[in-house]
PDB file of N, CA and C in Angstrom:
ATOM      1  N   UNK A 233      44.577  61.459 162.240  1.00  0.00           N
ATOM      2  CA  UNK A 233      45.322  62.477 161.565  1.00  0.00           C
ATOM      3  C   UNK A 233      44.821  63.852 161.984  1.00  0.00           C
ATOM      4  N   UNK A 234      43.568  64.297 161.453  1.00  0.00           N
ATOM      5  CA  UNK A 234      43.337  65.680 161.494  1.00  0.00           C
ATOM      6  C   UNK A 234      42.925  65.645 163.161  1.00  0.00           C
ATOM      7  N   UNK A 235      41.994  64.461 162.956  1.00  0.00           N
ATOM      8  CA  UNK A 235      41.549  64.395 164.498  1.00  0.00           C
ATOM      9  C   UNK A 235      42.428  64.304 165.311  1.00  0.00           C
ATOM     10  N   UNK A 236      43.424  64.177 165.022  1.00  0.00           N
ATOM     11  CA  UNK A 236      44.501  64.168 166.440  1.00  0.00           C
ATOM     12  C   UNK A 236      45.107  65.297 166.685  1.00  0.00           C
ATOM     13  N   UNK A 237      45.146  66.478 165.331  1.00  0.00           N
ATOM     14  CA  UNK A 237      45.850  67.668 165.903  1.00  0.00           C
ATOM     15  C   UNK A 237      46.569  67.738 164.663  1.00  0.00           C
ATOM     16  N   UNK A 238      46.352  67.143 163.726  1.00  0.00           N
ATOM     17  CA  UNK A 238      47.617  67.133 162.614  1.00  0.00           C
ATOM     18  C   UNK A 238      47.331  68.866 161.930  1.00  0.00           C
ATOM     19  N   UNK A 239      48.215  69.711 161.735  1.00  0.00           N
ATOM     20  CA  UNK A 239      48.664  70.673 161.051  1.00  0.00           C
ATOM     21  C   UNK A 239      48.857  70.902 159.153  1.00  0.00           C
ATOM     22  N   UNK A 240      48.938  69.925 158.693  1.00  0.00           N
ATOM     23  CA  UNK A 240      49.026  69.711 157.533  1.00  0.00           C
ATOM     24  C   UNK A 240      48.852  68.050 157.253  1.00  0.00           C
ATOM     25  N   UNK A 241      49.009  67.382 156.125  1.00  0.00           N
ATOM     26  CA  UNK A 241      48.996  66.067 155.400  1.00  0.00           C
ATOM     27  C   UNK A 241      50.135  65.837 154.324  1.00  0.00           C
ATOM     28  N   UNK A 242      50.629  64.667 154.421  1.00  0.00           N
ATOM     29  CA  UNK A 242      51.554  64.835 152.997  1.00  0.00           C
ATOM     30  C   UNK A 242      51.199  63.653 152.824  1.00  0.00           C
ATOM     31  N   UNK A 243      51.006  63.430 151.070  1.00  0.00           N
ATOM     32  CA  UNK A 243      50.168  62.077 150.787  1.00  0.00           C
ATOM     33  C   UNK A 243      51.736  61.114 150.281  1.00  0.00           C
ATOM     34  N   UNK A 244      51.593  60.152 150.866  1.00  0.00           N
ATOM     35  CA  UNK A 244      52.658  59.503 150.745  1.00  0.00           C
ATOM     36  C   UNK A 244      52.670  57.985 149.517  1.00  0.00           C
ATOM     37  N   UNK A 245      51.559  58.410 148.898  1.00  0.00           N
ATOM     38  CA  UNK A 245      51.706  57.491 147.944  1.00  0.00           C
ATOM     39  C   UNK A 245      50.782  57.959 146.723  1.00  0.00           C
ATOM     40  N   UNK A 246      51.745  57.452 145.817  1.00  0.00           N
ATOM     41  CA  UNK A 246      52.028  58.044 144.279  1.00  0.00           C
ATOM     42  C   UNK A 246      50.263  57.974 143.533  1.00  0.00           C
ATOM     43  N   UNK A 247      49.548  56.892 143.998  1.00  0.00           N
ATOM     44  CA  UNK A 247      48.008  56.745 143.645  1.00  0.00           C
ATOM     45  C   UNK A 247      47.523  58.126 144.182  1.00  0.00           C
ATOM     46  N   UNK A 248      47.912  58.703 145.190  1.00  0.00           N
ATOM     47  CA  UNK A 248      46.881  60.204 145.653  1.00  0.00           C
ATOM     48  C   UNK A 248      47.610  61.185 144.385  1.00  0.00           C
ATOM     49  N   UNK A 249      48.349  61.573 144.144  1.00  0.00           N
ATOM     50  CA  UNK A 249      48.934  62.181 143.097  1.00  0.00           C
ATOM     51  C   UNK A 249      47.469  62.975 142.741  1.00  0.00           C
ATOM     52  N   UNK A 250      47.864  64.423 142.499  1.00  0.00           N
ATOM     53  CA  UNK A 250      46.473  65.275 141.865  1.00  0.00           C
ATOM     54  C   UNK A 250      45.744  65.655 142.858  1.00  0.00           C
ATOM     55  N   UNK A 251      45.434  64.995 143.452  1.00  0.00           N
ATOM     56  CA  UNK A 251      44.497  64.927 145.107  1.00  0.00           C
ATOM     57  C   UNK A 251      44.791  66.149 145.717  1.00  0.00           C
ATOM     58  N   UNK A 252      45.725  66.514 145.713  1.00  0.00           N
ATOM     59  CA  UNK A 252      46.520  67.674 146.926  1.00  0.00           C
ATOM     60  C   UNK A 252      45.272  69.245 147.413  1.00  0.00           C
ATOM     61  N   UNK A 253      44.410  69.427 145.784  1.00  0.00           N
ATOM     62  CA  UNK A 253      44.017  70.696 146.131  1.00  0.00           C
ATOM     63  C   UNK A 253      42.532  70.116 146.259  1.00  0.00           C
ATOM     64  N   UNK A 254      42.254  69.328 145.762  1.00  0.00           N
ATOM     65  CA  UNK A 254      40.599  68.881 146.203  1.00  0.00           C
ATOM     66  C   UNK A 254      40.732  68.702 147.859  1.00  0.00           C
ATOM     67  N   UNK A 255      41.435  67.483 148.097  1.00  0.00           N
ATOM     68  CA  UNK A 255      41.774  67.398 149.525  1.00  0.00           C
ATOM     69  C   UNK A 255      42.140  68.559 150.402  1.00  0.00           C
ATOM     70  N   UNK A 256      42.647  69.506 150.421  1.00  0.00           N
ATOM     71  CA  UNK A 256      43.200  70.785 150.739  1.00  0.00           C
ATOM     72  C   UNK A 256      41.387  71.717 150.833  1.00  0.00           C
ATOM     73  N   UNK A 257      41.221  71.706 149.952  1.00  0.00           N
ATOM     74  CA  UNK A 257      39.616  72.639 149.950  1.00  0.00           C
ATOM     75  C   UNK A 257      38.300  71.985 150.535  1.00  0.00           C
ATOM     76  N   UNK A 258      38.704  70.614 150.559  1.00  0.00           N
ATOM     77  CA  UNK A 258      37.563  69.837 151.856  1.00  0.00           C
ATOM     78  C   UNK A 258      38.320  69.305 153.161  1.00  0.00           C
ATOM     79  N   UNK A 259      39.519  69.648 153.342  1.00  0.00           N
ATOM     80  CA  UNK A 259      39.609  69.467 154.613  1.00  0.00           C
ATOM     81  C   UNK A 259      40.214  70.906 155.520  1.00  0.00           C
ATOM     82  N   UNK A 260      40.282  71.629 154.598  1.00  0.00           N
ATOM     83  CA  UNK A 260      41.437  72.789 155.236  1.00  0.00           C
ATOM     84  C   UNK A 260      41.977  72.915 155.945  1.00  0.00           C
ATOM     85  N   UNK A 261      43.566  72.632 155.416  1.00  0.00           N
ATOM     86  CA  UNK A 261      44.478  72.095 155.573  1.00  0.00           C
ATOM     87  C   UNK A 261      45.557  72.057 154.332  1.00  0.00           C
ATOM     88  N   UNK A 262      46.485  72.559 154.671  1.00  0.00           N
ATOM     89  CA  UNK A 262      47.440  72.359 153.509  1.00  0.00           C
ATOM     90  C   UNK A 262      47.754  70.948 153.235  1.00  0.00           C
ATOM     91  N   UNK A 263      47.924  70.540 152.112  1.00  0.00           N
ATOM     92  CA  UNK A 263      48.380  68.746 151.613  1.00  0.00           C
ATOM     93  C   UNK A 263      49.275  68.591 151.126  1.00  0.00           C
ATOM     94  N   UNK A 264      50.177  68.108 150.952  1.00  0.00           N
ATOM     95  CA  UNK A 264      51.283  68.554 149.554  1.00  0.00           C
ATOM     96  C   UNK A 264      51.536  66.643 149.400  1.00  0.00           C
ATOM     97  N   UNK A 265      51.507  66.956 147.966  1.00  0.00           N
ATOM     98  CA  UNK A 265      51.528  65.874 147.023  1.00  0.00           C
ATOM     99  C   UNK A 265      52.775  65.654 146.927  1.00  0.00           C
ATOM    100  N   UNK A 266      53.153  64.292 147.514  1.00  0.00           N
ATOM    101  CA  UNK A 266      54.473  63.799 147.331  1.00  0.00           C
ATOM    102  C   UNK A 266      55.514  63.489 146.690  1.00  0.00           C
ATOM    103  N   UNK A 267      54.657  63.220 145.679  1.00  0.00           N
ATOM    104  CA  UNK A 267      55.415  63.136 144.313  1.00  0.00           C
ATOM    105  C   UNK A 267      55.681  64.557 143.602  1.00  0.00           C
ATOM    106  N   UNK A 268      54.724  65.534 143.166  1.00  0.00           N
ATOM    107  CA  UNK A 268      54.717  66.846 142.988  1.00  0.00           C
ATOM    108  C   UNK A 268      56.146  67.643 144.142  1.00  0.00           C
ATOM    109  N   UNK A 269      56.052  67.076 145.095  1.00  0.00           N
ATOM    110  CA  UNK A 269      57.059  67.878 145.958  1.00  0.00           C
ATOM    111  C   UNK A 269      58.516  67.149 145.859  1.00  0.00           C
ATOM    112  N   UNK A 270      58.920  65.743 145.693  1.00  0.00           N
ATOM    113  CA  UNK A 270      60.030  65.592 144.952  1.00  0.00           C
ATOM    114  C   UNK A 270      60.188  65.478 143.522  1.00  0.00           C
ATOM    115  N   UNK A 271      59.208  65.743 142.788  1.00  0.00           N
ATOM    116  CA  UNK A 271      60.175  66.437 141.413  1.00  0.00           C
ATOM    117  C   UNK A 271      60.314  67.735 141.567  1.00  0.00           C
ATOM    118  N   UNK A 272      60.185  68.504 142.366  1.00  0.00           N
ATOM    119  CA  UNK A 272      60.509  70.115 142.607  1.00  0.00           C
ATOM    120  C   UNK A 272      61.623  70.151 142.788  1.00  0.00           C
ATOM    121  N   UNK A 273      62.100  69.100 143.966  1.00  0.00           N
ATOM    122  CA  UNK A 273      63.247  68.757 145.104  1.00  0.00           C
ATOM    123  C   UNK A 273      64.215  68.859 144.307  1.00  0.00           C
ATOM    124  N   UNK A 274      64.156  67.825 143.081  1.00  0.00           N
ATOM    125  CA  UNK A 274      65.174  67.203 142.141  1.00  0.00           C
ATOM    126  C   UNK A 274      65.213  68.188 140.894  1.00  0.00           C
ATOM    127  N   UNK A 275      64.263  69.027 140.527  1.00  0.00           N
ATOM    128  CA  UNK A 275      64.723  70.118 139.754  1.00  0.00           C
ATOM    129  C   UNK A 275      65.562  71.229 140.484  1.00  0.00           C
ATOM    130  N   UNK A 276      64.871  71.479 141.541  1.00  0.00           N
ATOM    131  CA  UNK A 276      66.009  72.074 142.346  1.00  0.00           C
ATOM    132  C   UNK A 276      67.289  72.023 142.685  1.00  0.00           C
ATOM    133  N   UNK A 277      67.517  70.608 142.484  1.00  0.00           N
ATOM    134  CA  UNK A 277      69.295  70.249 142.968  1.00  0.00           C
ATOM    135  C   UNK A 277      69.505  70.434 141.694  1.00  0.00           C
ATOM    136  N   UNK A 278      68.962  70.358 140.480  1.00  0.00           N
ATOM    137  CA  UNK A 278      69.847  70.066 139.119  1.00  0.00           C
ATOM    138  C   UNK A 278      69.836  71.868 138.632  1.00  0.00           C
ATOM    139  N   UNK A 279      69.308  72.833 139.308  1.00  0.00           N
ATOM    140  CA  UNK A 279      68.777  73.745 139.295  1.00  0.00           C
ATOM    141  C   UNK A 279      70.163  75.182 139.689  1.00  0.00           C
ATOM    142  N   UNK A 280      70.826  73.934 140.954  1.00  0.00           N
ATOM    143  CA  UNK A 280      71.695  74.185 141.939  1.00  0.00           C
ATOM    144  C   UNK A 280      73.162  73.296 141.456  1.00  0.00           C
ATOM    145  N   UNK A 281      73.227  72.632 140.235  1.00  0.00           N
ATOM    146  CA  UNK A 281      74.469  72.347 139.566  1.00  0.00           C
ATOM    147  C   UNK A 281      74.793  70.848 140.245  1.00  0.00           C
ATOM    148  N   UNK A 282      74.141  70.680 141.133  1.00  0.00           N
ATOM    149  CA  UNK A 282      73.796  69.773 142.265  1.00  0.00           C
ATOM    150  C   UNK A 282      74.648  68.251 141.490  1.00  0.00           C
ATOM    151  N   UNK A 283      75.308  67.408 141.998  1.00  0.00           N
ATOM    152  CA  UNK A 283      75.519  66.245 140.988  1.00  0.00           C
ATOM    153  C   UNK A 283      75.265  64.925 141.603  1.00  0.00           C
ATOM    154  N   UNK A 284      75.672  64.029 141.256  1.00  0.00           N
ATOM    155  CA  UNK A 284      75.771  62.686 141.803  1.00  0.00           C
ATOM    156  C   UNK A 284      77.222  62.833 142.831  1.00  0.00           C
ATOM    157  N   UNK A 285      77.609  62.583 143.953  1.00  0.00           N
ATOM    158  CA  UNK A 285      78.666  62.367 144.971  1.00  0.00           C
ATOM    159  C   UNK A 285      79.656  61.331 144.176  1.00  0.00           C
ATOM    160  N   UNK A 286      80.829  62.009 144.544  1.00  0.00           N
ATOM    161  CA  UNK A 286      81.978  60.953 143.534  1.00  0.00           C
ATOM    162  C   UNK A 286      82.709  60.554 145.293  1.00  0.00           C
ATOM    163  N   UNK A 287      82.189  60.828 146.574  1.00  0.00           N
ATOM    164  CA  UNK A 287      82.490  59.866 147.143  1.00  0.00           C
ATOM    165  C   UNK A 287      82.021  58.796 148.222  1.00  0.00           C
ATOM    166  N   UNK A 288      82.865  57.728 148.874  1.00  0.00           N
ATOM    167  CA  UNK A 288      82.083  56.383 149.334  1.00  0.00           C
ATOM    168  C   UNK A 288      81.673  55.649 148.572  1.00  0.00           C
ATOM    169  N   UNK A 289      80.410  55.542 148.541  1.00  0.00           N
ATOM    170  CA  UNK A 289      79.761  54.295 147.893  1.00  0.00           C
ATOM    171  C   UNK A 289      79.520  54.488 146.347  1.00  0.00           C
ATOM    172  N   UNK A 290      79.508  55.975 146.239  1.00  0.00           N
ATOM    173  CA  UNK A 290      80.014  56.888 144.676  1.00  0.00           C
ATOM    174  C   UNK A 290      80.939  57.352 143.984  1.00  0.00           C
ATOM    175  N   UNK A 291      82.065  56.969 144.547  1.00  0.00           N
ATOM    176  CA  UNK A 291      83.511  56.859 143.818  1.00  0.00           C
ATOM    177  C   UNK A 291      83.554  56.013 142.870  1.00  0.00           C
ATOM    178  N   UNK A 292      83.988  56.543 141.497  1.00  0.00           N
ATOM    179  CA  UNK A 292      84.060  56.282 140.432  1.00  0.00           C
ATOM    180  C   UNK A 292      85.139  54.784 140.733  1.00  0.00           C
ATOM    181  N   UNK A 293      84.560  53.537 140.424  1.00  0.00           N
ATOM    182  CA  UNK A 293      85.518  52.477 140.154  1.00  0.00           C
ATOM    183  C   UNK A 293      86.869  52.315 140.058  1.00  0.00           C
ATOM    184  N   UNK A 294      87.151  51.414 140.875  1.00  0.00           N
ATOM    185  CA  UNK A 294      89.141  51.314 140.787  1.00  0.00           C
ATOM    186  C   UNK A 294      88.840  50.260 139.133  1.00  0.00           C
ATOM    187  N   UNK A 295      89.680  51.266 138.382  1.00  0.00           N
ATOM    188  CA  UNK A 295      90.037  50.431 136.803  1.00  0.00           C
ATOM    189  C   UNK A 295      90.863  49.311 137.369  1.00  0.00           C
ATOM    190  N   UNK A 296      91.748  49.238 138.237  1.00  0.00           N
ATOM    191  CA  UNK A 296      92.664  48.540 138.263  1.00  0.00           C
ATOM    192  C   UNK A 296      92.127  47.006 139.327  1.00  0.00           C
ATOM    193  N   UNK A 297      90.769  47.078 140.050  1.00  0.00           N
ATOM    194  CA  UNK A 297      90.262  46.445 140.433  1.00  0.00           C
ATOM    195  C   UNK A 297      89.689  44.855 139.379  1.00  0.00           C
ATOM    196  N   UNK A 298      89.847  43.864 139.830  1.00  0.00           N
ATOM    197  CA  UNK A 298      89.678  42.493 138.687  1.00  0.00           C
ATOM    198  C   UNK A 298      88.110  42.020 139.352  1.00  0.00           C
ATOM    199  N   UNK A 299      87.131  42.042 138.265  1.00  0.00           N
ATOM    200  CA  UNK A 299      86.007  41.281 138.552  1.00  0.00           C
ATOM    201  C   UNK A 299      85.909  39.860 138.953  1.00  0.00           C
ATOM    202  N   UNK A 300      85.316  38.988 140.110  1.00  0.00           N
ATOM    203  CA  UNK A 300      85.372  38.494 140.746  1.00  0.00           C
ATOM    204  C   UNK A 300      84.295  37.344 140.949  1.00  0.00           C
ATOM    205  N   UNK A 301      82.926  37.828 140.013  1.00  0.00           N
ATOM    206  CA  UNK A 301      81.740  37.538 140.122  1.00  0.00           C
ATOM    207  C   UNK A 301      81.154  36.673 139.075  1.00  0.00           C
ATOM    208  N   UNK A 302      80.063  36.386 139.199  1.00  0.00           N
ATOM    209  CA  UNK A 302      79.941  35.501 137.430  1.00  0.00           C
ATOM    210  C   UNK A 302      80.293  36.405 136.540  1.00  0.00           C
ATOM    211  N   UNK A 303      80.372  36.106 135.393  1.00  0.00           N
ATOM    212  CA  UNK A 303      80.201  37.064 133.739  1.00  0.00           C
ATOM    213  C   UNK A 303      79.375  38.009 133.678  1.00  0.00           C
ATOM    214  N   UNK A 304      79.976  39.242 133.727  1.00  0.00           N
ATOM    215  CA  UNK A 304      78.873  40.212 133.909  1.00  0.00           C
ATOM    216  C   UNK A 304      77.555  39.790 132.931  1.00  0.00           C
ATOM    217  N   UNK A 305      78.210  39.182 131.538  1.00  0.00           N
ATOM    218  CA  UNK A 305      76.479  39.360 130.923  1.00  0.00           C
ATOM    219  C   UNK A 305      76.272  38.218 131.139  1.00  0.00           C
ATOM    220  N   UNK A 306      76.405  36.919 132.440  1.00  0.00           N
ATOM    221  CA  UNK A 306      75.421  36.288 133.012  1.00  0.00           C
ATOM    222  C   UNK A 306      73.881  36.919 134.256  1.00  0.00           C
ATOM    223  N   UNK A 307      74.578  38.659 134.219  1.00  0.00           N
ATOM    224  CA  UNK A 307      73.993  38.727 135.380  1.00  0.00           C
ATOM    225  C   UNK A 307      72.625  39.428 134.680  1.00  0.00           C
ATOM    226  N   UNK A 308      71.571  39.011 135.095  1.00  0.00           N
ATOM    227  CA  UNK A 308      69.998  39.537 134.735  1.00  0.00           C
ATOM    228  C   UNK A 308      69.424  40.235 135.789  1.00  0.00           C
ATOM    229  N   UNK A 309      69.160  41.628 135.348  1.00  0.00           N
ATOM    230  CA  UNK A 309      68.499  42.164 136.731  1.00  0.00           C
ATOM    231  C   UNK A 309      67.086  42.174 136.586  1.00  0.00           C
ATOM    232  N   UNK A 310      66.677  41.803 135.465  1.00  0.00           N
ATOM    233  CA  UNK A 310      65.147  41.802 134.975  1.00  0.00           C
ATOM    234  C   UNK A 310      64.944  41.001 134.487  1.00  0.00           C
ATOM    235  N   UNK A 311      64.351  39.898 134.282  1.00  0.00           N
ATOM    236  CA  UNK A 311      64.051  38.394 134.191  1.00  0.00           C
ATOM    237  C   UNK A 311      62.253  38.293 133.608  1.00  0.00           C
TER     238      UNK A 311
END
């Protein structure tokens, strides 16, 4: 990483969380905490009126479409 030339660090998993400025003041080097930097991201879009996409794979359901699949309340997504 640093030894190779790296310019900065971004910690890519949620256990370094907090880490950013200890790490930052013993390696010098900017760090940015991954998690800290997408809840910024995501206050920002909601910040920016920002919404969920109503199209493709986010288009609101054809009503007129007939379910096809088991019983919906056969289906368990958490078991």
């Amino acid at each position: 990483m640093l030894a190779d030339g790296a310019d900065v660090l971004v910690l890519g998993c949620a256990g370094f969380a907090g880490l950013d400025a200890e790490l930052e003041r013993r390696l010098g080097v900017p760090v940015i905490d991954g998690v800290a930097a997408a809840v910024r991201w995501a206050e920002s879009l909601v910040a920016l009126g920002k919404r969920t996409s109503t199209a493709g794979p986010y288009a609101p359901r054809d009503r007129g479409k007939v379910w096809s699949g088991p019983p919906l309340g056969a289906l368990r997504l958490f078991t």
